[in-house]
Short mmCIF file of C-alpha atoms and ligand atoms in Angstrom, two decimals:
data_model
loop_
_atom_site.label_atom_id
_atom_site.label_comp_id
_atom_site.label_asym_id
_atom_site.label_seq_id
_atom_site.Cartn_x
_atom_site.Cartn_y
_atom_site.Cartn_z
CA UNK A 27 119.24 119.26 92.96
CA UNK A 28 117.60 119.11 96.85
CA UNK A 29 120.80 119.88 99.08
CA UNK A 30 121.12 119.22 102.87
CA UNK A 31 117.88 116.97 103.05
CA UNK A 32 116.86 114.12 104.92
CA UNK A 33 115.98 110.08 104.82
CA UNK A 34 113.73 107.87 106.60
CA UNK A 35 113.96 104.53 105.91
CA UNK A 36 111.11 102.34 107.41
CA UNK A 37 111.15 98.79 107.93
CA UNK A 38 108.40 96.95 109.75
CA UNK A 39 109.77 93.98 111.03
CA UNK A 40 107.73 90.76 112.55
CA UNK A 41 109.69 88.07 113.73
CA UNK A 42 113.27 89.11 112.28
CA UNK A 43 115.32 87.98 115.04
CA UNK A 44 117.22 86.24 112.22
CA UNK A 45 118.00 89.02 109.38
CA UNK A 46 117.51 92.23 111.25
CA UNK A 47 120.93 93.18 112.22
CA UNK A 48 122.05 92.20 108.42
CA UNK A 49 119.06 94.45 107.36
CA UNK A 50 121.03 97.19 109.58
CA UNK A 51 124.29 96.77 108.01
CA UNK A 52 122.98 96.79 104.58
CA UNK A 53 120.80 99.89 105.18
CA UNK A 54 123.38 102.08 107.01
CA UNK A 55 126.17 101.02 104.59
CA UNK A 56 123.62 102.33 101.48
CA UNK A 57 122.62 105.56 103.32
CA UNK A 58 126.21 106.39 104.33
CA UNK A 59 126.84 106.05 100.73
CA UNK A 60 124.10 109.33 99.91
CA UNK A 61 126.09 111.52 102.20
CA UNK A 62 122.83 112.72 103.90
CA UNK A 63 121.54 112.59 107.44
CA UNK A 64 119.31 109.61 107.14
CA UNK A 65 117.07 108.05 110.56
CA UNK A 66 116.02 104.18 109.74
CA UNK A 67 112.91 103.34 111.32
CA UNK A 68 111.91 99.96 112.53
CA UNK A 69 108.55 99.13 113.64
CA UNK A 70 108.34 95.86 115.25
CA UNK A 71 105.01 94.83 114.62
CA UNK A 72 104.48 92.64 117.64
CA UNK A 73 107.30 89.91 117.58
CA UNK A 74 106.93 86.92 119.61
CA UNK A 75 110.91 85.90 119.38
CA UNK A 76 114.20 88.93 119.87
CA UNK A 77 113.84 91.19 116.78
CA UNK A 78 112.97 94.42 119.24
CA UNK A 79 116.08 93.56 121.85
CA UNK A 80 117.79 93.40 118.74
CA UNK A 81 117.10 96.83 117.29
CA UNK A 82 116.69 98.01 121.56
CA UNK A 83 120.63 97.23 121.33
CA UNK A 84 121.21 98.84 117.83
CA UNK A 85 119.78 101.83 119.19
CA UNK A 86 122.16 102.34 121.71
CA UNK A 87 124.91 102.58 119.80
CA UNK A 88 123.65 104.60 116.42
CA UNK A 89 121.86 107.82 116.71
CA UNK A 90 120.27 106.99 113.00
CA UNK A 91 118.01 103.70 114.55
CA UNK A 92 115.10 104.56 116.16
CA UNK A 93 112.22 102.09 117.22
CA UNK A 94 108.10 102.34 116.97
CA UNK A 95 107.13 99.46 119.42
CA UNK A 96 103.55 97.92 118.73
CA UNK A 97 102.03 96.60 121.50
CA UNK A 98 100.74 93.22 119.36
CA UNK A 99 100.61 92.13 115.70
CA UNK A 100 98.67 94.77 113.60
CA UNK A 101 99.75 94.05 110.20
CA UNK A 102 102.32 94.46 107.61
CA UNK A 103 100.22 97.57 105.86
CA UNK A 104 99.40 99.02 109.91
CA UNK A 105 103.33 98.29 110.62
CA UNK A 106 104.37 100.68 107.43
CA UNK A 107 101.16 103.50 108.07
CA UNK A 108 102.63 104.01 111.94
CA UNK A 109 106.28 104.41 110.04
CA UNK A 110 104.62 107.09 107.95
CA UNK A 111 102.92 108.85 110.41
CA UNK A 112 106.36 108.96 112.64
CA UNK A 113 109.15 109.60 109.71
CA UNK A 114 110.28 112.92 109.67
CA UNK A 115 112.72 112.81 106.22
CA UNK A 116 112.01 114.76 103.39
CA UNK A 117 111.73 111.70 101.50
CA UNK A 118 110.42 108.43 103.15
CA UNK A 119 111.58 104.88 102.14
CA UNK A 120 109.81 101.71 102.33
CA UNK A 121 111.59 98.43 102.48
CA UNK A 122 110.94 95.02 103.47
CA UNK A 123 113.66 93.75 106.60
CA UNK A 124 114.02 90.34 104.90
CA UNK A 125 116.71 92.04 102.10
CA UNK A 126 114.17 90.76 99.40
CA UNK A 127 114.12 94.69 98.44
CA UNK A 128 117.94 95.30 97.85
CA UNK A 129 118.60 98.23 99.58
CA UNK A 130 121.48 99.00 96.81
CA UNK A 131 118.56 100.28 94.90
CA UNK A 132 117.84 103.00 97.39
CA UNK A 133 120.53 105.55 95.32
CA UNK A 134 118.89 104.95 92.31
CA UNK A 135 115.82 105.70 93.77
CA UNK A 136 117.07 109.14 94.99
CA UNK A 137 118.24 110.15 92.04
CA UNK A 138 114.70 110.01 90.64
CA UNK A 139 113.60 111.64 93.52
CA UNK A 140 116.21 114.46 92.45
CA UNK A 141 115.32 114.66 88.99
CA UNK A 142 111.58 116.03 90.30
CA UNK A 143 109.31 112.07 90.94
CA UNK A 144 107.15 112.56 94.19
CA UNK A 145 106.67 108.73 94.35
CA UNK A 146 109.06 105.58 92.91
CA UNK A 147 107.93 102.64 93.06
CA UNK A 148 110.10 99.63 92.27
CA UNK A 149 108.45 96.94 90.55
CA UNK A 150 109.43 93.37 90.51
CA UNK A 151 111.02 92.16 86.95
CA UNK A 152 111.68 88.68 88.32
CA UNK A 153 111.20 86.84 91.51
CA UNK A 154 114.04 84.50 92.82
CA UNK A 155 113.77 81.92 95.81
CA UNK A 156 109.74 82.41 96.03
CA UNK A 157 107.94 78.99 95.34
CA UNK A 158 105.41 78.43 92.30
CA UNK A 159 102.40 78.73 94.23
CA UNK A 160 103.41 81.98 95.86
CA UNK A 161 104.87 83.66 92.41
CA UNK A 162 101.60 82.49 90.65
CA UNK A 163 99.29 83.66 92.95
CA UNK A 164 100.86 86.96 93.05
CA UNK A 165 100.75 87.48 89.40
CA UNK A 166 97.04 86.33 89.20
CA UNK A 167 96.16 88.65 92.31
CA UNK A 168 98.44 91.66 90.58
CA UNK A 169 96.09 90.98 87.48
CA UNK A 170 92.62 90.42 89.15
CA UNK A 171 93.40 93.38 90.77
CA UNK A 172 94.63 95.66 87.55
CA UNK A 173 91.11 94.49 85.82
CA UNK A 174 89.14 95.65 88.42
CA UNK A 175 90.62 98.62 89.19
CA UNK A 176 91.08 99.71 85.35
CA UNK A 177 95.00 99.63 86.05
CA UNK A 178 95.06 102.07 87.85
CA UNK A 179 97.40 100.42 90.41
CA UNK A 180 100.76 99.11 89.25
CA UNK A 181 101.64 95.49 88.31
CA UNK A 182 104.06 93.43 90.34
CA UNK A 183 104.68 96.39 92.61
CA UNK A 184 105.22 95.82 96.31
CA UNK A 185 105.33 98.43 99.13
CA UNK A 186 109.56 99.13 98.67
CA UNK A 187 109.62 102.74 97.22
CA UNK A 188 111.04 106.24 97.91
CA UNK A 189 107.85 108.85 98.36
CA UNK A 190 107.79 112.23 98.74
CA UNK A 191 106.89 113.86 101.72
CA UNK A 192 103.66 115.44 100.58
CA UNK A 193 103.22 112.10 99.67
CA UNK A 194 103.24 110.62 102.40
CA UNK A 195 101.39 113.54 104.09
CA UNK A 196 98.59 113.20 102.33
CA UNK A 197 98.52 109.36 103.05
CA UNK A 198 98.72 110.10 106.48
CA UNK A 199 95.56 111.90 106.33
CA UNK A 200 93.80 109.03 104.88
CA UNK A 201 92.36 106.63 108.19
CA UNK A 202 91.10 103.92 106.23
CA UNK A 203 91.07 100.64 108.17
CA UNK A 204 91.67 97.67 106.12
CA UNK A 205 94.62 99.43 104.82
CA UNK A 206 95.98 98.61 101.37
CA UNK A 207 98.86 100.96 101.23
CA UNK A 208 100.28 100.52 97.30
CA UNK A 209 96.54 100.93 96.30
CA UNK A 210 96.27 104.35 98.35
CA UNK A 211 99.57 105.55 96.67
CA UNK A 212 98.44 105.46 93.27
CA UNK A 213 94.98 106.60 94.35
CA UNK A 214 96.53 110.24 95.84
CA UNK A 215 98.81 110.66 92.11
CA UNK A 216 101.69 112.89 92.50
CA UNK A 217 104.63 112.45 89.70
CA UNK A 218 105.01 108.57 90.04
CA UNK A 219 107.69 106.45 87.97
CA UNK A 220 108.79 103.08 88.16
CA UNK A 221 112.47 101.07 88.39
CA UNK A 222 113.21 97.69 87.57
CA UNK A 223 114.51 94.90 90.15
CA UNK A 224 115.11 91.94 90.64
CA UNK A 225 113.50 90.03 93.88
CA UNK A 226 115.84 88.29 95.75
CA UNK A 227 115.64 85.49 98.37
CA UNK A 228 114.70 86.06 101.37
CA UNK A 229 118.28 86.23 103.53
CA UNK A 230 116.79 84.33 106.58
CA UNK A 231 113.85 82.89 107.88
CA UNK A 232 110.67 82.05 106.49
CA UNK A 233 107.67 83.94 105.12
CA UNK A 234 105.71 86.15 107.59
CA UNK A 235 102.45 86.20 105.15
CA UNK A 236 100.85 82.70 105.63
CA UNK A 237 98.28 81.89 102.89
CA UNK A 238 95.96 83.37 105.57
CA UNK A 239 97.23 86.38 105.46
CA UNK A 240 97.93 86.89 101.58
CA UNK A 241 94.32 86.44 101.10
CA UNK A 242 93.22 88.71 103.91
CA UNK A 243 95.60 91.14 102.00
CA UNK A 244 94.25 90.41 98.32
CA UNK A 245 90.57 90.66 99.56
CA UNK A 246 91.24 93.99 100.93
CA UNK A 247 93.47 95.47 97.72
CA UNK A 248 89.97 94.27 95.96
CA UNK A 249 87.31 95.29 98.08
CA UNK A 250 89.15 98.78 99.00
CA UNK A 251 89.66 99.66 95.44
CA UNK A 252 86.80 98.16 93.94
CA UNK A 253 83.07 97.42 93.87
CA UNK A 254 82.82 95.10 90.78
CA UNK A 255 82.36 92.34 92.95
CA UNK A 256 79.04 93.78 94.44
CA UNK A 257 77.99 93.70 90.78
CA UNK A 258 78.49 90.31 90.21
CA UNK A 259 74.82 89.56 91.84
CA UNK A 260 73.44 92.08 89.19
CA UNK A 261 75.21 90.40 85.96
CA UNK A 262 74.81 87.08 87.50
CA UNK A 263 71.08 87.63 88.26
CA UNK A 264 70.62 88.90 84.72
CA UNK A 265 72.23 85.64 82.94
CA UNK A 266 70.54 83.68 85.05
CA UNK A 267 66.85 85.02 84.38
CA UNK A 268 67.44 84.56 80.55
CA UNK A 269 68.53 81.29 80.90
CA UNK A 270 65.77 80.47 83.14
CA UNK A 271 63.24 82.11 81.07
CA UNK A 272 64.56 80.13 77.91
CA UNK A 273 64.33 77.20 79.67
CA UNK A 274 60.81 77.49 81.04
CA UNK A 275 59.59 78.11 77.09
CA UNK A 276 61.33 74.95 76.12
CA UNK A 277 59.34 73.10 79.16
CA UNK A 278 55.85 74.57 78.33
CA UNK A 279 56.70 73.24 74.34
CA UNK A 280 57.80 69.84 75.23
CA UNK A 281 54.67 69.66 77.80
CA UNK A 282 52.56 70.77 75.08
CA UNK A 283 53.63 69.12 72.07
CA UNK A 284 55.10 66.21 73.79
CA UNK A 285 53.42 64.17 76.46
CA UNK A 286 55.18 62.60 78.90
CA UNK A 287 57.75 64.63 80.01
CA UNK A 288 60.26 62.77 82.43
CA UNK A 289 60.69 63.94 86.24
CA UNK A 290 64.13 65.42 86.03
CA UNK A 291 65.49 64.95 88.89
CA UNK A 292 68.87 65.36 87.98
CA UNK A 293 68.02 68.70 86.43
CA UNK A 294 66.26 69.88 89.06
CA UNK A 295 69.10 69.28 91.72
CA UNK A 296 71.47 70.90 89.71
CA UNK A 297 69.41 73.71 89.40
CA UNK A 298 69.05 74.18 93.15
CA UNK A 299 72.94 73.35 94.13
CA UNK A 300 73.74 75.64 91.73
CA UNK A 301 71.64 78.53 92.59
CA UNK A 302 72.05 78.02 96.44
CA UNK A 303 75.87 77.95 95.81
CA UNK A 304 75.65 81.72 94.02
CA UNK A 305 73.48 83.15 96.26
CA UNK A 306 75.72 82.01 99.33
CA UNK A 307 78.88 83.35 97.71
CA UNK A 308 76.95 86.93 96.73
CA UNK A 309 75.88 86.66 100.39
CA UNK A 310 80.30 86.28 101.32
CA UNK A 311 80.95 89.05 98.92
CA UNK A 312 77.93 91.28 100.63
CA UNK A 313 79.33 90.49 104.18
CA UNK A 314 82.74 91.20 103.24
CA UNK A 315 81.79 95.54 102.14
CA UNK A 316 79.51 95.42 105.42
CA UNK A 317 82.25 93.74 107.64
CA UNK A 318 84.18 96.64 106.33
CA UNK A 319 81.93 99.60 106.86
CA UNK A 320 81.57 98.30 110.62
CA UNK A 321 85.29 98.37 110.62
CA UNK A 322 85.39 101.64 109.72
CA UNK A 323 82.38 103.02 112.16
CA UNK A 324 83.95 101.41 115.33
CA UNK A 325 86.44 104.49 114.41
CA UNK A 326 89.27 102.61 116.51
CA UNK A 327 93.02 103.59 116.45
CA UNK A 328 94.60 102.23 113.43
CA UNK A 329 97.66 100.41 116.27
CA UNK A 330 98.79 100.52 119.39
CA UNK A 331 102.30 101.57 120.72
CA UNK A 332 103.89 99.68 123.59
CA UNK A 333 104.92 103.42 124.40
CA UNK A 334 102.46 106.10 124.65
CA UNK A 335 104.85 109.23 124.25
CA UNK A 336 106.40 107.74 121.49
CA UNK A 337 103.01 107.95 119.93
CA UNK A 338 102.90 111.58 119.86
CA UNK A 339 103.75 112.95 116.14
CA UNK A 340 107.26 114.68 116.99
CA UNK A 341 107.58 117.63 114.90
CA UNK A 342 111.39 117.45 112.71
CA UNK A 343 113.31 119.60 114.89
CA UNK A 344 112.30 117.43 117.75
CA UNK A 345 114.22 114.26 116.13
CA UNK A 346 118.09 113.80 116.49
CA UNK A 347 119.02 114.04 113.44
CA UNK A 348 122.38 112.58 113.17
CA UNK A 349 124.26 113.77 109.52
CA UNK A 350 126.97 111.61 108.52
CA UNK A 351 130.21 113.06 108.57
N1 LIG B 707 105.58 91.89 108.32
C1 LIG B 707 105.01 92.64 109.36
N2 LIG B 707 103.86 92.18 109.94
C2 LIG B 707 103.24 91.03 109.53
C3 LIG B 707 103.81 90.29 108.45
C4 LIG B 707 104.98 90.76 107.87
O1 LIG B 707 105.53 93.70 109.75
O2 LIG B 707 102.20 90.68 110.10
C5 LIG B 707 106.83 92.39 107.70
C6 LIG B 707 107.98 91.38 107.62
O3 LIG B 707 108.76 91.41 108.77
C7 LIG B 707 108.74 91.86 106.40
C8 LIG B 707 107.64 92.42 105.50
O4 LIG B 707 106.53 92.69 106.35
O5 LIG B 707 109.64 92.91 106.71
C9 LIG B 707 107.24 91.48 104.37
O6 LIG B 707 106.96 90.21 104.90
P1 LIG B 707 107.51 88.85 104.24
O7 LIG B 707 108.88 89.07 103.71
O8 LIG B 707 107.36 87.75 105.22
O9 LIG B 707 106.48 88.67 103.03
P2 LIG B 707 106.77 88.00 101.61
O10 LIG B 707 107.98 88.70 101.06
O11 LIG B 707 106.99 86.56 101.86
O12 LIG B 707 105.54 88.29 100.82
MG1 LIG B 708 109.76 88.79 101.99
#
């Protein structure tokens, strides 16, 4: 057993105005529960509408809130790396602010924590309140992913879990751009284990990842993790020579034993469409690994805080750490 140690709860928030001070109540009424000294951080990734007056006012009042301040939208995966690099607990929670992640679950996961896990990661059983399209392109993206990456990344598993603080150490020193934070978990190892949830509906207000954005996201977990795609010229080119070359005999027979070969047009057009179409998509996949290597060159600050000071790293004993009583 770990005695006398400490929380951080993060929670990035974008345009919350309508859940955050439920989030709150949830949250403090779980950590109360542990009987620890707890801090719950909320990163307000750049909202437009009153989520950062909100948590501005919760601040006053309870020593545990404290607030990272971007200065625009970075990002969910930015939004929880700036959490990291600022949480000062011994163990460092991740949870959504829509109450899709039940913070109830946050015991359980400390009791893992206890037993000797450096990372635990809760992973969706069933999804409630999510429409078709958004469940099914989940799973298929949670399964493109797992066959590209050999598995080594967890099905169904958001970013709500309880890491260690090495853990999340050693995340910190990764600077990566086009961050894919779940990916980078499993990628540093540690003791990991899973628990079982259920995902509920969102408590207010809608989604804050627009199709846009959930493929932004699924092209980076794929690109960041894996260079199969690159390959796909090489396999593709090799399939496409033998069928090509198999095809040219069969021309050269017919012209030879068979006069009067007709002009295939038809053939000829599909030949092209469908050869222009591959190369142009190779080309996308190309641009997508160069776009990223120029991402990573221009070696610019992963976000901006509205703050400066704030954006210091404050050591532990710096941070008012406020035990319950
Ligand atoms: N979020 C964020 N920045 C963004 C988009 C989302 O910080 O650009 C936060 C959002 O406030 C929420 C979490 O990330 O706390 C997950 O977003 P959401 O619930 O909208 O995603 P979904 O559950 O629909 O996939
Ligand atoms: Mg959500």
């Amino acid at each position: 057993m770990k005695t006398s140690v400490r929380y951080s709860v993060i929670i990035p928030v974008f345009n919350e105005e309508a859940v955050v001070q439920e989030t709150y109540y949830r949250l403090t009424q779980v950590m109360k529960s542990v009987n620890e000294s707890y801090e719950l951080l909320f990163v307000n990734d750049g909202s437009k509408d009153r989520t950062a007056e909100i948590v501005e006012s919760l601040l006053l009042t309870d020593q545990c809130v404290k607030l990272l301040d971007f200065s625009r939208n970075f990002g969910h995966q930015i939004a929880i790396t700036a959490g990291m690099d600022h949480a000062c607990g011994d163990a460092i929670i991740i949870i959504d602010a829509d109450l899709q992640d039940p913070p109830e679950l946050i015991p359980q996961m400390i009791e893992k924590w206890q037993k000797g896990y450096e990372v635990v990661y809760a992973k969706r059983a069933k999804r409630k309140g999510e429409t078709f399209f958004k469940k099914w392109t989940a799973s298929l993206f949670y399964r493109t992913l797992a066959a590209l990456t050999e598995g080594s990344i967890p099905l169904d598993t958001g970013d709500f879990r309880l890491m260690d603080r090495a853990v999340v150490q050693a995340l910190s020193s990764i600077r990566e751009k086009n961050r894919f934070v779940r990916g980078l978990v499993s990628w540093v190892g540690y003791r990991q284990t899973a628990i079982e949830y259920v995902r509920e509906e969102r408590f207010a207000g809608k989604t804050k990842y627009p199709l846009k954005k959930m493929l932004r996201f699924s092209i980076d977990g794929i690109t960041s993790f894996s260079y199969k795609p690159l390959k796909l010229a090489t396999y593709l080119g090799f399939i496409i020579s033998f069928i090509s070359f198999t095809y040219l005999i069969i021309s050269l027979l017919q012209k030879l034993f068979f006069a009067g070969t007709v002009a295939g047009w038809a053939s000829l057009i599909a030949c092209v469409l469908l050869l222009n179409g591959m190369t142009l998509m190779l080309l996308g996949v190309l641009g997508e690994y160069v776009g990223r290597i120029y991402d990573e060159t221009k070696n610019r600050p992963l976000y901006i805080l509205r703050d400066k000071q704030k954006a210091e790293h404050p050591t532990s004993d710096e941070v008012n750490w406020s035990a319950h009583q």
